[in-house]
Backbone as numpy.savetxt, mean C-alpha at the origin, in Angstrom:
# Nx Ny Nz CAx CAy CAz Cx Cy Cz
-22.91 8.66 -5.92 -22.07 8.41 -5.32 -21.19 7.26 -6.49
-19.92 7.96 -6.46 -19.64 7.21 -7.79 -18.49 6.09 -7.51
-17.64 5.52 -8.48 -17.28 3.86 -8.29 -15.88 4.71 -7.34
-15.14 5.57 -7.63 -14.22 6.04 -6.87 -14.76 6.47 -5.41
-15.79 6.24 -4.86 -15.99 6.81 -3.67 -16.32 5.25 -3.38
-16.43 4.68 -4.22 -16.71 2.85 -3.19 -15.74 2.75 -2.79
-14.68 2.54 -3.78 -12.94 1.96 -4.20 -12.69 3.28 -3.13
-12.69 4.14 -2.78 -11.82 4.78 -1.55 -12.35 4.43 -0.28
-13.71 3.56 0.18 -14.48 3.51 1.17 -13.93 1.84 1.12
-13.55 1.33 0.39 -13.31 -0.44 -0.16 -12.07 -0.67 -0.94
-11.00 -0.61 -1.10 -10.28 -1.04 -2.39 -10.09 -2.17 -3.14
-11.30 -3.18 -1.91 -11.04 -4.58 -2.64 -12.75 -4.98 -3.08
-13.44 -3.90 -3.00 -14.62 -3.57 -3.70 -14.44 -4.67 -4.03
-15.08 -6.37 -4.41 -15.71 -7.40 -5.28 -16.23 -6.44 -6.39
-16.28 -6.77 -8.60 -16.24 -6.00 -9.27 -17.87 -6.47 -9.23
-18.43 -7.42 -8.91 -19.88 -7.96 -8.46 -20.98 -6.73 -7.83
-20.07 -6.00 -6.83 -20.70 -5.36 -6.51 -20.46 -3.94 -7.25
-19.63 -3.31 -8.21 -19.17 -2.37 -9.06 -20.87 -2.57 -9.54
-20.74 -3.98 -10.73 -21.62 -4.37 -11.56 -23.41 -4.15 -10.75
-23.52 -4.71 -9.51 -24.73 -3.94 -9.17 -24.99 -2.32 -9.01
-23.79 -1.47 -8.42 -24.51 -0.33 -8.42 -24.42 0.68 -9.53
-23.20 0.10 -10.67 -24.19 0.84 -12.05 -25.52 0.35 -12.15
-25.96 -0.62 -12.04 -27.12 -1.16 -12.44 -27.98 -0.01 -11.30
-27.41 -0.14 -10.17 -28.45 1.42 -9.62 -28.19 2.17 -10.40
-27.53 3.29 -10.46 -26.95 4.65 -10.64 -27.35 4.26 -11.69
-27.29 4.02 -12.96 -27.44 4.07 -14.77 -29.00 3.23 -15.13
-29.56 2.52 -13.89 -30.96 1.96 -14.96 -30.73 1.02 -16.11
-29.11 0.89 -15.91 -28.85 -0.18 -16.85 -27.41 -1.05 -16.69
-27.48 -2.33 -17.80 -26.77 -3.02 -17.18 -25.18 -3.14 -17.74
-24.33 -3.86 -16.59 -23.16 -4.13 -17.03 -21.79 -5.28 -17.49
-21.36 -5.51 -17.44 -20.64 -7.42 -16.82 -19.39 -6.72 -17.18
-18.98 -8.20 -16.56 -17.35 -7.73 -15.85 -16.36 -7.45 -16.96
-16.27 -7.71 -17.41 -15.23 -6.77 -18.34 -14.99 -5.31 -17.37
-16.61 -4.42 -18.84 -16.05 -2.95 -18.21 -15.93 -2.82 -16.71
-16.53 -3.62 -15.92 -17.05 -3.04 -14.31 -15.50 -3.28 -13.90
-14.63 -4.25 -14.10 -13.75 -4.36 -13.87 -12.45 -3.43 -14.03
-12.69 -2.74 -15.41 -11.93 -1.66 -15.98 -12.32 -0.31 -15.11
-13.65 -0.73 -14.94 -13.98 0.72 -13.89 -13.24 0.86 -12.72
-12.92 -0.02 -12.20 -12.86 -0.65 -10.87 -11.23 0.14 -10.86
-10.28 -0.33 -11.40 -9.09 -0.89 -11.82 -8.46 0.77 -12.19
-9.42 1.72 -12.73 -9.33 3.00 -13.28 -10.08 4.17 -12.40
-10.82 3.40 -11.44 -10.93 4.24 -10.35 -9.86 3.87 -8.58
-9.36 2.61 -8.89 -7.96 2.28 -7.81 -7.05 3.37 -8.32
-6.39 3.17 -9.42 -5.31 4.06 -9.76 -6.01 5.73 -9.56
-7.34 6.20 -9.65 -7.51 7.63 -9.79 -7.48 8.06 -8.09
-7.59 7.24 -7.43 -7.96 7.40 -6.04 -6.62 7.11 -5.43
-6.43 6.31 -5.15 -4.52 6.32 -4.93 -3.09 6.08 -5.82
-3.38 6.32 -6.68 -2.36 6.72 -7.88 -1.93 5.06 -8.07
-1.44 5.15 -9.74 -1.21 3.93 -10.38 -0.06 2.72 -9.48
-0.08 1.31 -9.85 1.34 0.44 -9.35 2.57 1.08 -9.07
3.20 2.07 -10.05 4.38 2.46 -10.72 4.95 3.22 -10.13
4.04 4.80 -9.28 3.48 6.17 -9.10 3.96 5.62 -7.88
3.25 5.02 -6.84 3.05 4.60 -5.59 4.24 3.05 -5.51
5.00 2.72 -6.23 6.08 1.71 -5.25 7.15 2.79 -5.47
7.16 3.53 -6.69 8.70 4.36 -7.00 8.53 5.58 -5.66
7.89 5.93 -5.11 7.99 6.62 -3.79 8.46 6.66 -2.88
8.62 5.11 -2.85 9.15 4.26 -1.00 10.35 4.22 -1.14
11.22 4.91 -1.26 13.26 5.62 -1.20 12.74 6.43 -0.90
12.03 7.16 -1.65 11.90 8.92 -1.13 11.76 9.28 -0.49
10.36 8.49 0.07 9.33 8.52 1.55 10.34 8.94 3.12
11.21 7.51 2.83 12.26 7.26 3.84 13.52 8.22 3.85
13.89 8.80 2.89 15.20 9.12 3.08 14.48 10.65 3.57
13.06 10.89 3.19 12.40 12.19 3.80 12.72 12.07 5.16
12.13 11.01 5.42 12.21 10.67 6.87 13.37 10.61 7.75
14.62 10.59 7.21 15.62 10.43 7.48 16.31 11.60 7.90
15.95 12.75 6.45 16.23 13.95 6.28 15.57 14.76 7.84
14.53 14.46 7.61 13.86 15.23 8.93 13.72 15.42 9.95
14.52 13.73 10.17 15.19 13.23 11.68 16.07 13.25 11.53
17.42 13.19 11.45 18.32 12.95 11.83 19.14 12.22 12.71
18.68 12.56 13.69 18.93 12.48 15.46 18.22 11.73 16.00
17.07 11.33 14.82 15.27 11.50 15.08 15.40 9.31 16.38
16.35 8.93 16.12 16.33 6.96 16.19 17.34 7.25 17.73
17.79 8.85 18.07 18.59 8.70 19.29 17.18 8.34 20.36
15.54 9.03 19.84 15.06 9.19 21.25 13.81 8.60 20.75
14.01 6.91 20.12 13.79 5.68 19.65 12.80 5.59 20.94
11.23 4.65 21.13 11.91 3.19 22.44 13.08 2.57 21.85
12.76 1.87 22.86 14.34 0.14 22.09 13.45 -1.05 21.70
12.28 -1.05 20.97 11.79 -2.24 20.57 11.89 -1.78 19.14
11.78 -2.53 17.81 11.99 -2.39 16.93 11.17 -3.58 15.93
10.11 -3.16 15.43 8.93 -4.22 14.66 9.56 -4.27 13.26
9.59 -5.27 13.14 9.43 -6.27 11.87 7.96 -6.74 11.41
7.65 -6.85 10.37 6.33 -6.50 9.58 6.65 -6.80 8.26
5.38 -7.85 7.65 5.35 -7.85 5.87 3.69 -8.09 5.90
3.66 -7.30 4.36 2.69 -7.74 3.54 2.72 -8.01 2.46
2.09 -8.78 1.37 2.19 -9.65 0.19 1.78 -8.42 -0.49
1.77 -8.48 -1.95 2.21 -7.17 -2.52 1.56 -7.81 -3.47
0.19 -6.94 -3.96 -0.06 -7.55 -4.56 -0.13 -7.19 -6.70
-1.17 -7.57 -7.47 -1.06 -6.59 -8.62 0.16 -6.89 -9.86
0.28 -6.14 -10.03 1.97 -6.22 -10.82 3.67 -6.68 -10.10
3.31 -6.35 -9.29 5.04 -5.98 -8.69 4.80 -7.79 -7.27
4.94 -8.70 -7.59 5.21 -9.68 -6.98 5.98 -9.89 -5.30
6.07 -10.41 -4.40 6.46 -10.03 -3.49 6.05 -10.08 -2.19
7.34 -10.23 -1.02 6.62 -9.30 0.15 7.32 -7.91 0.06
6.97 -6.53 0.94 7.40 -5.85 1.91 7.08 -5.78 3.09
8.25 -6.15 3.34 9.14 -6.55 4.23 9.08 -4.07 5.59
8.97 -4.42 6.64 9.38 -2.87 7.46 9.80 -2.72 8.22
10.73 -2.97 9.21 11.23 -2.30 10.02 10.63 -0.95 10.75
10.37 -0.91 11.62 9.44 0.56 12.24 9.80 0.24 13.44
9.64 1.96 14.57 9.75 2.01 16.00 8.92 2.69 16.27
8.86 2.84 17.35 8.21 4.25 18.16 9.37 5.83 18.23
8.91 6.83 18.39 9.79 7.52 19.61 8.89 7.93 19.98
9.30 8.88 20.73 9.04 9.96 21.25 7.65 10.18 21.63
7.25 10.50 20.93 5.88 11.63 20.88 4.97 10.47 20.34
5.31 8.84 20.49 4.97 8.23 20.54 3.74 8.05 19.02
4.63 8.43 17.91 4.63 8.64 16.10 5.03 7.36 16.24
5.05 6.36 15.35 5.57 5.42 14.20 6.67 5.86 13.25
7.84 5.66 13.70 9.05 5.92 13.20 9.93 4.73 12.47
9.46 4.72 10.94 9.93 4.17 9.81 11.39 3.60 9.64
12.06 2.60 9.96 13.66 2.36 10.12 14.11 1.78 8.71
12.92 1.37 8.35 14.01 0.54 6.67 12.74 -0.78 6.14
13.08 -0.54 5.18 12.08 -0.64 4.27 12.71 -2.08 3.11
12.53 -2.63 2.88 12.99 -4.27 2.03 11.95 -4.67 0.91
12.03 -4.89 -0.55 11.47 -5.47 -1.13 11.44 -7.30 -0.98
11.07 -8.34 -1.00 11.91 -9.65 -0.98 10.76 -10.71 -2.00
11.40 -12.00 -2.76 10.33 -12.62 -2.80 9.47 -13.61 -2.63
9.89 -13.78 -0.71 8.95 -14.95 -0.37 9.91 -14.39 1.27
8.20 -14.34 2.20 8.82 -14.55 3.96 9.98 -15.87 4.27
10.62 -15.17 4.62 11.30 -16.44 5.45 12.54 -16.94 6.91
11.93 -17.48 7.64 12.29 -17.09 8.61 14.00 -17.79 8.73
14.90 -17.83 7.23 16.23 -17.74 7.60 16.96 -16.55 7.12
17.56 -16.37 6.77 19.13 -14.91 7.34 20.00 -15.21 6.91
20.01 -14.29 5.76 20.84 -14.24 4.83 21.75 -13.28 5.37
23.46 -13.16 5.46 24.60 -12.28 5.40 24.54 -11.65 4.30
24.78 -10.37 4.05 25.40 -10.09 2.38 26.35 -8.93 3.45
27.55 -9.96 3.33 29.17 -9.18 2.75 29.33 -7.79 2.65
């Protein structure tokens, strides 16, 4: 078992668990800072860097649009909007609007990265 395996199954794994795992696997002690860096490196190895992951979002949605030019006409008449708080070097909230297509697959419509969630609506002319 490796740290990458632990991070892959639980990206939120506490550093203290990594310290314990190092002690069990290698019969040696490990302080917080090297364990934190090992966890950070394992997260990037398993999921990619923040910069890489963040930069592929526009291409992903463009690919969805290119592969499904008439896809929205076959979607169900319900649009869901959800948001998730971003962690790491990028702060803010990722908002996603999506619907279900005729095959009952999630169909992304749009995304936005905003400073914070708000119930206020600002229209841009």
